[in-house]
Short mmCIF file of C-alpha atoms in Angstrom, two decimals:
data_model
loop_
_atom_site.label_atom_id
_atom_site.label_comp_id
_atom_site.label_asym_id
_atom_site.label_seq_id
_atom_site.Cartn_x
_atom_site.Cartn_y
_atom_site.Cartn_z
CA MET A 30 -15.05 -12.91 -34.29
CA LEU A 31 -14.80 -10.26 -31.59
CA ALA A 32 -12.47 -7.74 -33.10
CA VAL A 33 -10.22 -5.68 -30.86
CA VAL A 34 -10.20 -2.21 -32.40
CA ALA A 35 -7.54 0.39 -31.70
CA ALA A 36 -8.80 3.78 -30.59
CA GLU A 37 -5.62 5.68 -31.30
CA ALA A 38 -3.89 3.72 -34.04
CA SER A 39 -2.03 5.57 -36.71
CA PRO A 40 -2.32 4.33 -40.31
CA GLY A 41 0.15 1.56 -41.03
CA ALA A 42 1.06 1.04 -37.37
CA PRO A 43 2.32 -2.47 -36.54
CA LYS A 44 -0.35 -4.73 -35.10
CA SER A 45 1.57 -5.05 -31.80
CA GLU A 46 1.22 -1.28 -31.37
CA ILE A 47 -2.51 -1.14 -32.14
CA ARG A 48 -3.91 -1.04 -28.63
CA ASN A 49 -6.99 0.39 -27.13
CA ARG A 50 -5.63 1.63 -23.83
CA ALA A 51 -9.06 2.25 -22.35
CA ALA A 52 -10.21 -1.27 -23.24
CA GLU A 53 -6.98 -2.74 -21.84
CA LYS A 54 -7.50 -0.96 -18.53
CA ARG A 55 -11.03 -2.27 -18.28
CA GLY A 56 -9.84 -5.73 -19.25
CA ARG A 57 -7.11 -5.61 -16.62
CA GLN A 58 -9.74 -4.90 -13.97
CA ILE A 59 -11.70 -7.95 -15.10
CA TYR A 60 -8.56 -10.11 -15.16
CA PHE A 61 -7.46 -9.20 -11.64
CA THR A 62 -10.78 -8.62 -9.86
CA GLY A 63 -13.45 -10.46 -11.86
CA ALA A 64 -15.51 -7.27 -11.86
CA SER A 65 -16.50 -5.07 -14.79
CA ALA A 66 -15.99 -1.32 -14.72
CA SER A 67 -19.45 -1.08 -16.28
CA GLY A 68 -21.05 -2.76 -13.27
CA ARG A 69 -22.41 -5.56 -15.46
CA PRO A 70 -22.34 -8.99 -13.75
CA ILE A 71 -19.66 -11.54 -14.62
CA THR A 72 -20.29 -15.13 -13.55
CA ALA A 73 -17.82 -17.99 -13.08
CA ILE A 74 -19.30 -21.43 -13.83
CA LEU A 75 -17.55 -24.44 -12.29
CA ALA A 76 -17.82 -28.11 -13.15
CA GLY A 77 -21.19 -29.31 -11.97
CA GLU A 78 -22.69 -26.00 -13.08
CA THR A 79 -22.00 -24.23 -9.80
CA GLU A 80 -22.26 -20.49 -10.41
CA LEU A 81 -20.27 -17.91 -8.46
CA PRO A 82 -19.48 -14.23 -8.92
CA ALA A 83 -16.31 -14.01 -11.01
CA SER A 84 -14.81 -11.86 -8.24
CA SER A 85 -14.46 -15.12 -6.28
CA LEU A 86 -12.37 -16.67 -9.08
CA PRO A 87 -10.71 -13.92 -11.13
CA CYS A 88 -8.37 -15.03 -13.89
CA GLY A 89 -5.32 -13.53 -12.20
CA SER A 90 -5.77 -15.61 -9.03
CA CYS A 91 -4.69 -18.76 -10.92
CA HIS A 92 -2.87 -17.54 -13.99
CA GLY A 93 -0.86 -14.96 -12.06
CA PRO A 94 0.03 -11.34 -12.73
CA ASP A 95 2.06 -12.19 -15.83
CA GLY A 96 -0.12 -15.03 -17.16
CA ARG A 97 2.46 -17.77 -16.60
CA GLY A 98 0.28 -19.60 -14.07
CA VAL A 99 0.62 -19.99 -10.30
CA PRO A 100 1.01 -23.72 -9.40
CA GLU A 101 -0.97 -24.82 -6.34
CA GLY A 102 -0.57 -28.41 -5.19
CA THR A 103 -0.98 -30.68 -8.20
CA ILE A 104 -2.74 -28.01 -10.24
CA GLU A 105 -0.64 -26.13 -12.77
CA PRO A 106 -2.66 -23.43 -14.53
CA ALA A 107 -1.86 -22.90 -18.20
CA ASP A 108 0.49 -20.26 -19.51
CA ILE A 109 -1.89 -17.74 -21.12
CA ARG A 110 0.61 -15.12 -22.21
CA TRP A 111 -0.16 -13.92 -25.72
CA SER A 112 3.29 -15.06 -26.85
CA THR A 113 2.16 -18.61 -25.96
CA LEU A 114 -1.48 -18.45 -27.06
CA SER A 115 -0.65 -16.93 -30.44
CA GLN A 116 1.52 -19.92 -31.38
CA PRO A 117 0.22 -23.42 -32.23
CA ARG A 118 1.12 -26.23 -29.83
CA LYS A 119 2.93 -28.94 -31.77
CA THR A 120 3.77 -31.30 -28.90
CA GLY A 121 1.60 -33.06 -26.32
CA ARG A 122 -2.02 -32.07 -26.74
CA LEU A 123 -2.02 -30.38 -30.14
CA ARG A 124 -3.96 -27.20 -30.78
CA LEU A 125 -4.18 -24.33 -33.24
CA ARG A 126 -3.00 -20.82 -32.44
CA TYR A 127 -5.62 -18.74 -30.67
CA ASP A 128 -7.40 -15.79 -32.19
CA ASP A 129 -10.20 -13.71 -30.65
CA ALA A 130 -12.92 -16.16 -31.67
CA LEU A 131 -11.08 -19.17 -30.24
CA LEU A 132 -10.28 -17.30 -27.03
CA HIS A 133 -13.95 -16.39 -26.76
CA GLN A 134 -14.75 -20.09 -27.14
CA ALA A 135 -12.25 -21.13 -24.46
CA ILE A 136 -13.45 -18.54 -21.94
CA ALA A 137 -17.16 -19.10 -22.51
CA THR A 138 -17.35 -22.85 -23.17
CA GLY A 139 -14.17 -24.39 -21.75
CA VAL A 140 -12.97 -25.76 -25.12
CA ASP A 141 -9.46 -24.93 -26.35
CA ALA A 142 -8.29 -24.00 -29.85
CA GLY A 143 -7.83 -27.69 -30.70
CA GLY A 144 -11.36 -28.61 -29.72
CA ASN A 145 -10.18 -30.22 -26.44
CA ALA A 146 -12.00 -29.72 -23.16
CA LEU A 147 -10.03 -27.57 -20.75
CA SER A 148 -9.22 -28.80 -17.25
CA ALA A 149 -12.23 -29.35 -15.00
CA VAL A 150 -10.79 -26.84 -12.51
CA MET A 151 -10.86 -24.11 -15.16
CA PRO A 152 -14.09 -22.10 -14.79
CA ARG A 153 -16.14 -20.94 -17.73
CA TYR A 154 -17.17 -17.30 -17.64
CA ARG A 155 -20.40 -15.65 -18.65
CA MET A 156 -20.11 -11.95 -19.37
CA HIS A 157 -21.34 -9.19 -21.66
CA GLU A 158 -19.74 -9.14 -25.10
CA GLY A 159 -18.27 -5.70 -24.43
CA ASP A 160 -16.59 -6.94 -21.24
CA LEU A 161 -15.24 -9.98 -23.07
CA ALA A 162 -13.76 -7.70 -25.76
CA ASP A 163 -12.05 -5.69 -23.00
CA LEU A 164 -10.66 -8.85 -21.43
CA LEU A 165 -9.32 -10.05 -24.78
CA ALA A 166 -7.69 -6.67 -25.35
CA TYR A 167 -5.82 -7.06 -22.06
CA LEU A 168 -4.90 -10.70 -22.73
CA ARG A 169 -3.17 -9.58 -25.94
CA ARG A 170 -0.66 -7.61 -23.88
CA LEU A 171 -0.44 -9.99 -20.92
CA GLY A 172 3.13 -11.12 -20.43
CA ASP A 173 4.42 -8.17 -22.44
CA PRO A 174 2.92 -5.19 -20.62
CA VAL A 175 3.96 -1.62 -21.11
CA GLN A 176 6.15 -0.57 -18.19
CA PRO A 177 5.90 3.22 -17.75
CA GLY A 178 8.99 4.83 -16.31
CA LEU A 179 11.19 1.83 -17.05
CA SER A 180 13.89 1.68 -19.70
CA GLU A 181 17.08 -0.29 -20.24
CA THR A 182 19.03 2.39 -18.36
CA GLU A 183 16.78 3.88 -15.67
CA ILE A 184 13.82 3.51 -13.33
CA VAL A 185 11.74 6.66 -12.85
CA VAL A 186 10.05 7.01 -9.46
CA ALA A 187 7.56 9.56 -8.11
CA ALA A 188 7.52 10.98 -4.60
CA ALA A 189 5.14 13.21 -2.70
CA PRO A 190 5.66 16.85 -3.62
CA SER A 191 4.45 18.97 -0.72
CA ALA A 192 5.71 21.67 1.59
CA GLN A 193 8.28 21.25 4.34
CA VAL A 194 7.81 17.58 5.17
CA GLY A 195 7.74 16.77 1.45
CA ALA A 196 11.04 18.61 0.96
CA VAL A 197 12.68 16.57 3.72
CA THR A 198 11.33 13.35 2.24
CA ARG A 199 12.49 14.18 -1.27
CA SER A 200 15.97 15.14 -0.08
CA VAL A 201 16.34 11.78 1.66
CA ILE A 202 15.06 9.84 -1.38
CA GLU A 203 17.34 11.75 -3.76
CA ALA A 204 20.34 11.11 -1.51
CA CYS A 205 19.49 7.40 -1.29
CA PHE A 206 19.20 7.21 -5.08
CA LYS A 207 22.63 8.85 -5.43
CA ASP A 208 24.16 6.14 -3.24
CA VAL A 209 22.44 3.34 -5.18
CA ASN A 210 23.47 4.82 -8.54
CA ALA A 211 27.05 5.34 -7.39
CA SER A 212 27.28 1.63 -6.63
CA GLY A 213 26.07 0.61 -10.10
CA GLY A 214 22.31 1.02 -9.78
CA ILE A 215 19.86 -1.88 -9.90
CA PHE A 216 21.05 -4.41 -12.49
CA GLY A 217 22.61 -1.54 -14.44
CA ARG A 218 19.59 0.78 -14.20
CA THR A 219 19.87 4.08 -12.37
CA LEU A 220 17.11 5.41 -10.13
CA ARG A 221 15.69 8.81 -11.00
CA LEU A 222 13.20 10.84 -8.99
CA ASP A 223 10.48 12.39 -11.15
CA GLY A 224 10.26 16.15 -10.85
CA ALA A 225 6.55 16.55 -11.62
CA THR A 226 4.16 17.95 -9.02
CA THR A 227 1.67 15.11 -9.48
CA VAL A 228 1.99 11.33 -9.67
CA ASP A 229 1.35 10.13 -13.21
CA PRO A 230 1.17 6.31 -13.48
CA GLU A 231 1.67 6.64 -17.23
CA ARG A 232 5.07 8.28 -16.71
CA VAL A 233 6.62 6.67 -13.61
CA PHE A 234 7.34 3.06 -12.71
CA ALA A 235 6.54 3.33 -9.00
CA ALA A 236 5.91 5.84 -6.22
CA LEU A 237 7.43 6.39 -2.78
CA CYS A 238 6.16 8.25 0.27
CA THR A 239 3.01 9.31 -1.57
CA PRO A 240 -0.57 9.19 -0.23
CA ALA A 241 -2.31 6.14 -1.63
CA VAL A 242 -5.38 8.19 -2.56
CA GLU A 243 -3.37 9.76 -5.40
CA VAL A 244 -2.71 6.41 -7.08
CA ASP A 245 -5.18 4.65 -9.37
CA PRO A 246 -5.28 1.07 -8.03
CA LEU A 247 -6.19 -0.25 -11.48
CA GLU A 248 -2.79 0.86 -12.74
CA ARG A 249 -1.19 -1.59 -10.27
CA MET A 250 1.63 0.89 -9.95
CA PRO A 251 3.78 -0.15 -6.96
CA LEU A 252 3.62 2.26 -4.05
CA VAL A 253 5.81 2.02 -0.95
CA THR A 254 5.02 4.58 1.74
CA PRO A 255 5.22 4.85 5.53
CA PHE A 256 1.54 5.15 6.49
CA PRO A 257 -1.89 4.37 5.04
CA SER A 258 -3.94 7.54 4.84
CA ALA A 259 -7.09 5.52 5.61
CA ALA A 260 -7.93 1.97 6.61
CA ALA A 261 -9.15 1.12 3.10
CA ASP A 262 -5.70 1.88 1.67
CA ALA A 263 -4.41 -1.40 3.07
CA GLU A 264 -6.66 -3.22 0.58
CA LEU A 265 -5.01 -1.63 -2.46
CA PRO A 266 -3.27 -4.43 -4.37
CA ALA A 267 -0.10 -2.52 -5.28
CA ALA A 268 0.40 -0.36 -2.16
CA PHE A 269 2.77 -1.32 0.67
CA PHE A 270 2.94 0.45 4.03
CA LEU A 271 5.67 0.27 6.65
CA TYR A 272 3.52 1.25 9.62
CA PRO A 273 -0.08 0.63 10.71
CA ASP A 274 -2.83 3.15 10.07
CA LEU A 275 -4.31 5.58 12.57
CA ARG A 276 -7.31 3.30 13.10
CA THR A 277 -5.05 0.46 14.31
CA GLN A 278 -3.25 2.80 16.69
CA ALA A 279 -6.48 4.19 18.11
CA LEU A 280 -7.96 0.72 18.65
CA ALA A 281 -4.80 -0.33 20.48
CA LEU A 282 -5.44 2.55 22.89
CA ALA A 283 -9.10 1.61 23.26
CA LYS A 284 -8.00 -1.53 25.10
CA SER A 285 -6.90 0.75 27.96
CA VAL A 286 -10.42 2.01 28.57
CA THR A 287 -11.87 0.63 31.79
CA SER A 288 -15.30 -0.95 31.82
CA GLY A 289 -18.15 1.49 32.42
CA ALA A 290 -16.03 4.59 31.83
CA ARG A 291 -17.28 7.55 29.85
CA VAL A 292 -15.23 8.10 26.69
CA TYR A 293 -14.98 11.16 24.45
CA VAL A 294 -13.20 11.58 21.10
CA VAL A 295 -11.72 14.62 19.39
CA SER A 296 -10.23 14.23 15.88
CA ASP A 297 -8.55 16.60 13.46
CA GLY A 298 -11.27 16.22 10.82
CA SER A 299 -9.12 14.32 8.30
CA ALA A 300 -10.44 11.18 6.61
CA ALA A 301 -7.93 8.96 8.43
CA ALA A 302 -8.68 10.48 11.84
CA GLY A 303 -12.41 10.35 11.19
CA ASP A 304 -12.18 6.66 10.31
CA ALA A 305 -10.19 6.00 13.50
CA ALA A 306 -12.63 8.02 15.61
CA SER A 307 -15.57 6.03 14.20
CA ALA A 308 -13.80 2.77 15.07
CA VAL A 309 -13.18 3.94 18.63
CA THR A 310 -16.74 5.16 19.00
CA GLU A 311 -18.03 1.76 17.95
CA ALA A 312 -15.54 -0.16 20.11
CA VAL A 313 -16.05 1.68 23.41
CA ASP A 314 -19.29 3.64 22.88
CA ALA A 315 -17.49 6.99 22.80
CA VAL A 316 -19.03 10.44 22.29
CA ALA A 317 -17.57 12.64 19.54
CA LEU A 318 -16.70 16.17 20.63
CA ALA A 319 -15.95 19.33 18.68
CA PRO A 320 -12.42 20.74 19.10
CA ASP A 321 -13.73 23.21 21.70
CA LEU A 322 -14.79 20.24 23.90
CA ARG A 323 -18.48 21.10 23.95
CA LEU A 324 -20.37 18.73 26.23
CA ALA A 325 -24.10 18.19 26.62
CA ALA A 326 -25.41 20.51 29.32
CA PRO A 327 -26.45 17.85 31.89
CA VAL A 328 -23.12 16.01 31.64
CA GLN A 329 -20.48 17.02 34.17
CA PRO A 330 -16.84 16.16 33.36
CA ARG A 331 -15.22 13.63 35.69
CA ASP A 332 -11.57 12.94 36.32
CA THR A 333 -12.25 9.26 35.62
CA ASP A 334 -13.35 10.01 32.03
CA PHE A 335 -11.23 9.11 29.01
CA LEU A 336 -10.54 11.59 26.21
CA PHE A 337 -9.09 10.49 22.84
CA PHE A 338 -7.01 12.89 20.73
CA ILE A 339 -6.79 11.46 17.20
CA GLY A 340 -4.67 12.98 14.45
CA ARG A 341 -2.97 16.35 14.38
CA VAL A 342 -5.09 17.92 17.09
CA ASP A 343 -4.13 21.33 18.52
CA ALA A 344 -3.16 19.75 21.82
CA PRO A 345 -2.02 22.93 23.69
CA ALA A 346 -5.34 24.66 22.94
CA LEU A 347 -7.26 21.60 24.08
CA LEU A 348 -5.26 21.44 27.30
CA ARG A 349 -6.16 25.06 28.01
CA ARG A 350 -9.85 24.26 27.54
CA LEU A 351 -9.51 21.28 29.87
CA ASP A 352 -7.99 23.55 32.52
CA GLU A 353 -10.79 26.08 32.04
CA ARG A 354 -13.33 23.33 32.75
CA GLN A 355 -11.23 21.88 35.58
CA TRP A 356 -11.45 18.57 33.77
CA ARG A 357 -8.69 15.98 34.19
CA PRO A 358 -9.68 13.04 31.98
CA ARG A 359 -7.18 10.32 31.15
CA LEU A 360 -5.76 11.24 27.75
CA LEU A 361 -5.33 8.69 24.97
CA VAL A 362 -3.43 10.02 21.97
CA ALA A 363 -3.08 8.50 18.48
CA GLY A 364 -1.16 10.40 15.82
CA GLY A 365 -0.32 13.35 18.06
CA ASN A 366 2.96 14.93 19.08
CA VAL A 367 4.36 13.90 22.44
CA GLY A 368 5.95 17.29 23.02
CA ASP A 369 2.61 19.07 22.64
CA LEU A 370 1.34 17.37 25.77
CA ARG A 371 4.27 18.01 28.09
CA ASP A 372 2.07 20.25 30.23
CA ALA A 373 -0.81 17.80 30.61
CA ARG A 374 -1.96 17.39 34.20
CA SER A 375 -3.56 14.03 33.56
CA GLU A 376 -2.30 10.56 32.82
CA VAL A 377 -1.38 10.33 29.11
CA LEU A 378 -1.03 7.22 26.97
CA PHE A 379 0.21 7.30 23.38
CA ALA A 380 -0.19 4.78 20.58
CA VAL A 381 2.89 4.87 18.35
CA PRO A 382 3.88 2.70 15.39
CA THR A 383 7.55 2.68 16.29
CA LEU A 384 9.85 3.54 19.19
CA PRO A 385 13.43 4.76 19.52
CA GLY A 386 14.34 1.25 20.62
CA ASP A 387 13.44 -0.09 17.16
CA VAL A 388 16.51 1.69 15.74
CA THR A 389 19.54 -0.57 16.10
CA PRO A 390 22.95 0.95 16.94
CA GLU A 391 24.25 -0.13 13.52
CA ALA A 392 21.34 1.53 11.70
CA HIS A 393 21.78 4.66 13.79
CA GLU A 394 25.42 4.90 12.73
CA GLU A 395 24.45 4.21 9.11
CA LEU A 396 21.84 6.97 9.11
CA GLU A 397 24.21 9.38 10.85
CA ALA A 398 26.92 8.78 8.22
CA PHE A 399 24.32 9.12 5.46
CA THR A 400 23.11 12.46 6.85
CA VAL A 401 26.64 13.84 7.10
CA ARG A 402 27.70 12.53 3.67
CA HIS A 403 24.80 14.24 1.92
CA ARG A 404 24.75 17.31 4.17
CA LEU A 405 21.12 16.79 5.11
CA SER A 406 19.30 18.78 7.75
CA ARG A 407 19.11 17.20 11.19
CA THR A 408 15.53 18.35 11.67
CA GLN A 409 12.44 16.14 11.38
CA LEU A 410 14.34 13.00 12.30
CA ALA A 411 11.20 10.85 12.37
CA THR A 412 10.43 11.84 8.75
CA GLN A 413 14.00 11.08 7.72
CA ILE A 414 13.89 7.65 9.36
CA ALA A 415 10.57 6.76 7.72
CA SER A 416 11.76 7.96 4.30
CA TYR A 417 15.11 6.16 4.55
CA ALA A 418 13.43 2.91 5.63
CA THR A 419 10.91 3.23 2.78
CA VAL A 420 13.69 3.47 0.19
CA LYS A 421 15.42 0.47 1.78
CA VAL A 422 12.30 -1.64 1.32
CA PHE A 423 11.83 -0.41 -2.25
CA VAL A 424 15.43 -1.13 -3.27
CA GLU A 425 15.29 -4.58 -1.69
CA GLY A 426 12.15 -5.31 -3.69
CA LEU A 427 13.84 -4.18 -6.91
CA LYS A 428 16.81 -6.44 -6.26
CA ARG A 429 14.61 -9.44 -5.57
CA ALA A 430 12.46 -8.77 -8.63
CA GLY A 431 15.50 -9.38 -10.81
CA ARG A 432 16.89 -8.07 -14.06
CA GLU A 433 13.71 -8.70 -16.09
CA LEU A 434 11.85 -6.10 -14.07
CA THR A 435 8.13 -5.41 -14.31
CA ARG A 436 5.67 -3.77 -11.96
CA GLU A 437 4.06 -7.13 -11.23
CA LYS A 438 7.42 -8.73 -10.42
CA LEU A 439 8.19 -5.92 -8.00
CA ILE A 440 4.79 -6.35 -6.32
CA ALA A 441 5.40 -10.10 -6.04
CA ALA A 442 8.91 -9.54 -4.64
CA LEU A 443 7.64 -7.12 -1.98
CA GLU A 444 4.95 -9.62 -0.99
CA GLN A 445 7.70 -12.13 -0.24
CA LEU A 446 9.54 -9.95 2.29
CA TYR A 447 9.48 -11.66 5.69
CA ASP A 448 10.90 -10.13 8.86
CA PHE A 449 12.91 -7.78 6.68
CA PRO A 450 15.30 -5.86 8.96
CA THR A 451 15.51 -2.20 8.02
CA GLY A 452 17.24 -1.54 11.33
CA LEU A 453 15.07 1.57 11.67
CA THR A 454 11.64 0.01 12.13
CA PRO A 455 10.27 -3.19 13.60
CA PRO A 456 11.01 -6.12 11.23
CA LEU A 457 8.66 -5.84 8.25
CA THR A 458 6.61 -8.70 6.82
CA PHE A 459 4.41 -8.47 3.75
CA GLY A 460 2.31 -11.07 2.00
CA ARG A 461 -0.29 -11.48 -0.70
CA ASN A 462 -3.01 -10.52 1.78
CA ARG A 463 -0.87 -8.36 4.04
CA HIS A 464 0.47 -5.04 2.81
CA ILE A 465 1.17 -3.43 6.18
CA GLY A 466 4.68 -4.42 7.20
CA SER A 467 4.49 -3.76 10.93
CA ALA A 468 1.18 -4.86 12.41
CA GLY A 469 -0.16 -3.45 15.66
CA ALA A 470 1.08 -0.48 17.66
CA TYR A 471 2.94 0.29 20.87
CA VAL A 472 0.97 1.81 23.74
CA VAL A 473 3.35 3.87 25.85
CA SER A 474 3.42 6.32 28.70
CA PRO A 475 5.90 9.14 28.06
CA ASP A 476 8.40 10.28 30.67
CA LEU A 477 8.95 13.78 29.32
CA ARG A 478 11.47 14.63 32.03
CA TYR A 479 13.85 11.90 30.90
CA ARG A 480 12.75 11.94 27.25
CA SER A 481 11.89 8.26 27.24
CA PHE A 482 8.88 5.95 26.98
CA VAL A 483 7.58 3.25 29.26
CA ARG A 484 5.66 0.65 27.33
CA VAL A 485 2.35 -0.19 28.96
CA GLY A 486 2.72 -3.76 30.13
CA GLY A 487 6.44 -3.71 29.27
CA GLY A 488 9.74 -2.13 30.24
CA ASP A 489 11.50 1.13 29.47
CA LEU A 490 12.04 1.35 25.71
CA GLY A 491 13.43 4.85 25.44
CA GLY A 492 16.82 6.31 24.74
CA ARG A 493 18.27 3.65 22.43
CA GLY A 494 19.46 4.36 18.91
CA ARG A 495 18.61 8.06 18.63
#
């Protein structure tokens, strides 16, 4: 028998409390991804002896995040929650209750606790004994997982603690939580914002408006935030983003580059901007420049060149350097501030994830009343809108997840949002393989005189709702 040993069990502790948290975390990774934290191979063996990496057929893909099974067509995977496996089946196909040895047998040989062959669509798995012990440790808590930050009376949520922008974000989230709590909370639970300076997945149920890089994806702690900090963030299984990443915005701009043109790229040096700059360089054969716009000696700037600004670039300083070189390239800006380029003497195109026209009149009135009611600052309106919309999505997910709330149910509920109207953003759609709610980006030409935008290939979209 493969014993599951507790690492931090106190003498006399009930068996249900004897858990090896490290083993459970490793087992959870195997369950959801089919990959071992040790790097050791895990193989799925199908009927007919076809062998595949277990990452192609992880347990969770069929049995679901809570072990109840995810029906697909005529196939209904078994309920493998420990509350089910630990009891004998006395109707239908009889079997004994499972223990570690019998679970080992089922996973490795495809024979259940009653000696019956499991369904032909159920793979057998070949893995190291240590990995199997980790998987069994996780299966013992499947269906009854610990839910940090969740009690019968409250849901504790983390948010990004930073300087000025963080303060604006937190004030909006706290005000939203006050409104939700005043109306009875979520199925009787109040929302509370954690006051810690770091995000601790062992203490909070979920996180809002927090960079995804601060969240351990293996915790599967739900995260709802406006932007991915890098393209890879969109692959995180528990992270949901309202807007597209900087890479998507930059590639939308790259479509404006004319054939045969020379293209240069300046980024702010951040990981997200660097990733976007690399994508542009590959897409249009661009040349990366330092912030001082150094060019190779033989190359003479031309007014027909294109110059990308990506990220929080010091646009006024760059414009001064352009003037010094008497260079008037067409400017393509992703992630920059429109106001910083009001003095540009060249054509400027911006990629933006949202426009003033995305804010409906009703949502504008709602946000205005909210700001007045909670006496919030009227500065950093874009940050307020993004934060308010983020909380809207989060609260909607909590409501749809239901009274018997778990992290996995919240993730599943968010993945079912389709064309969800925040009123402040484009309609948001998520899915199992789509965690960016608003795909694509607007490419616009700003009219700074009239404080509006003209969408490239479209009409005037400025002035509405703000």
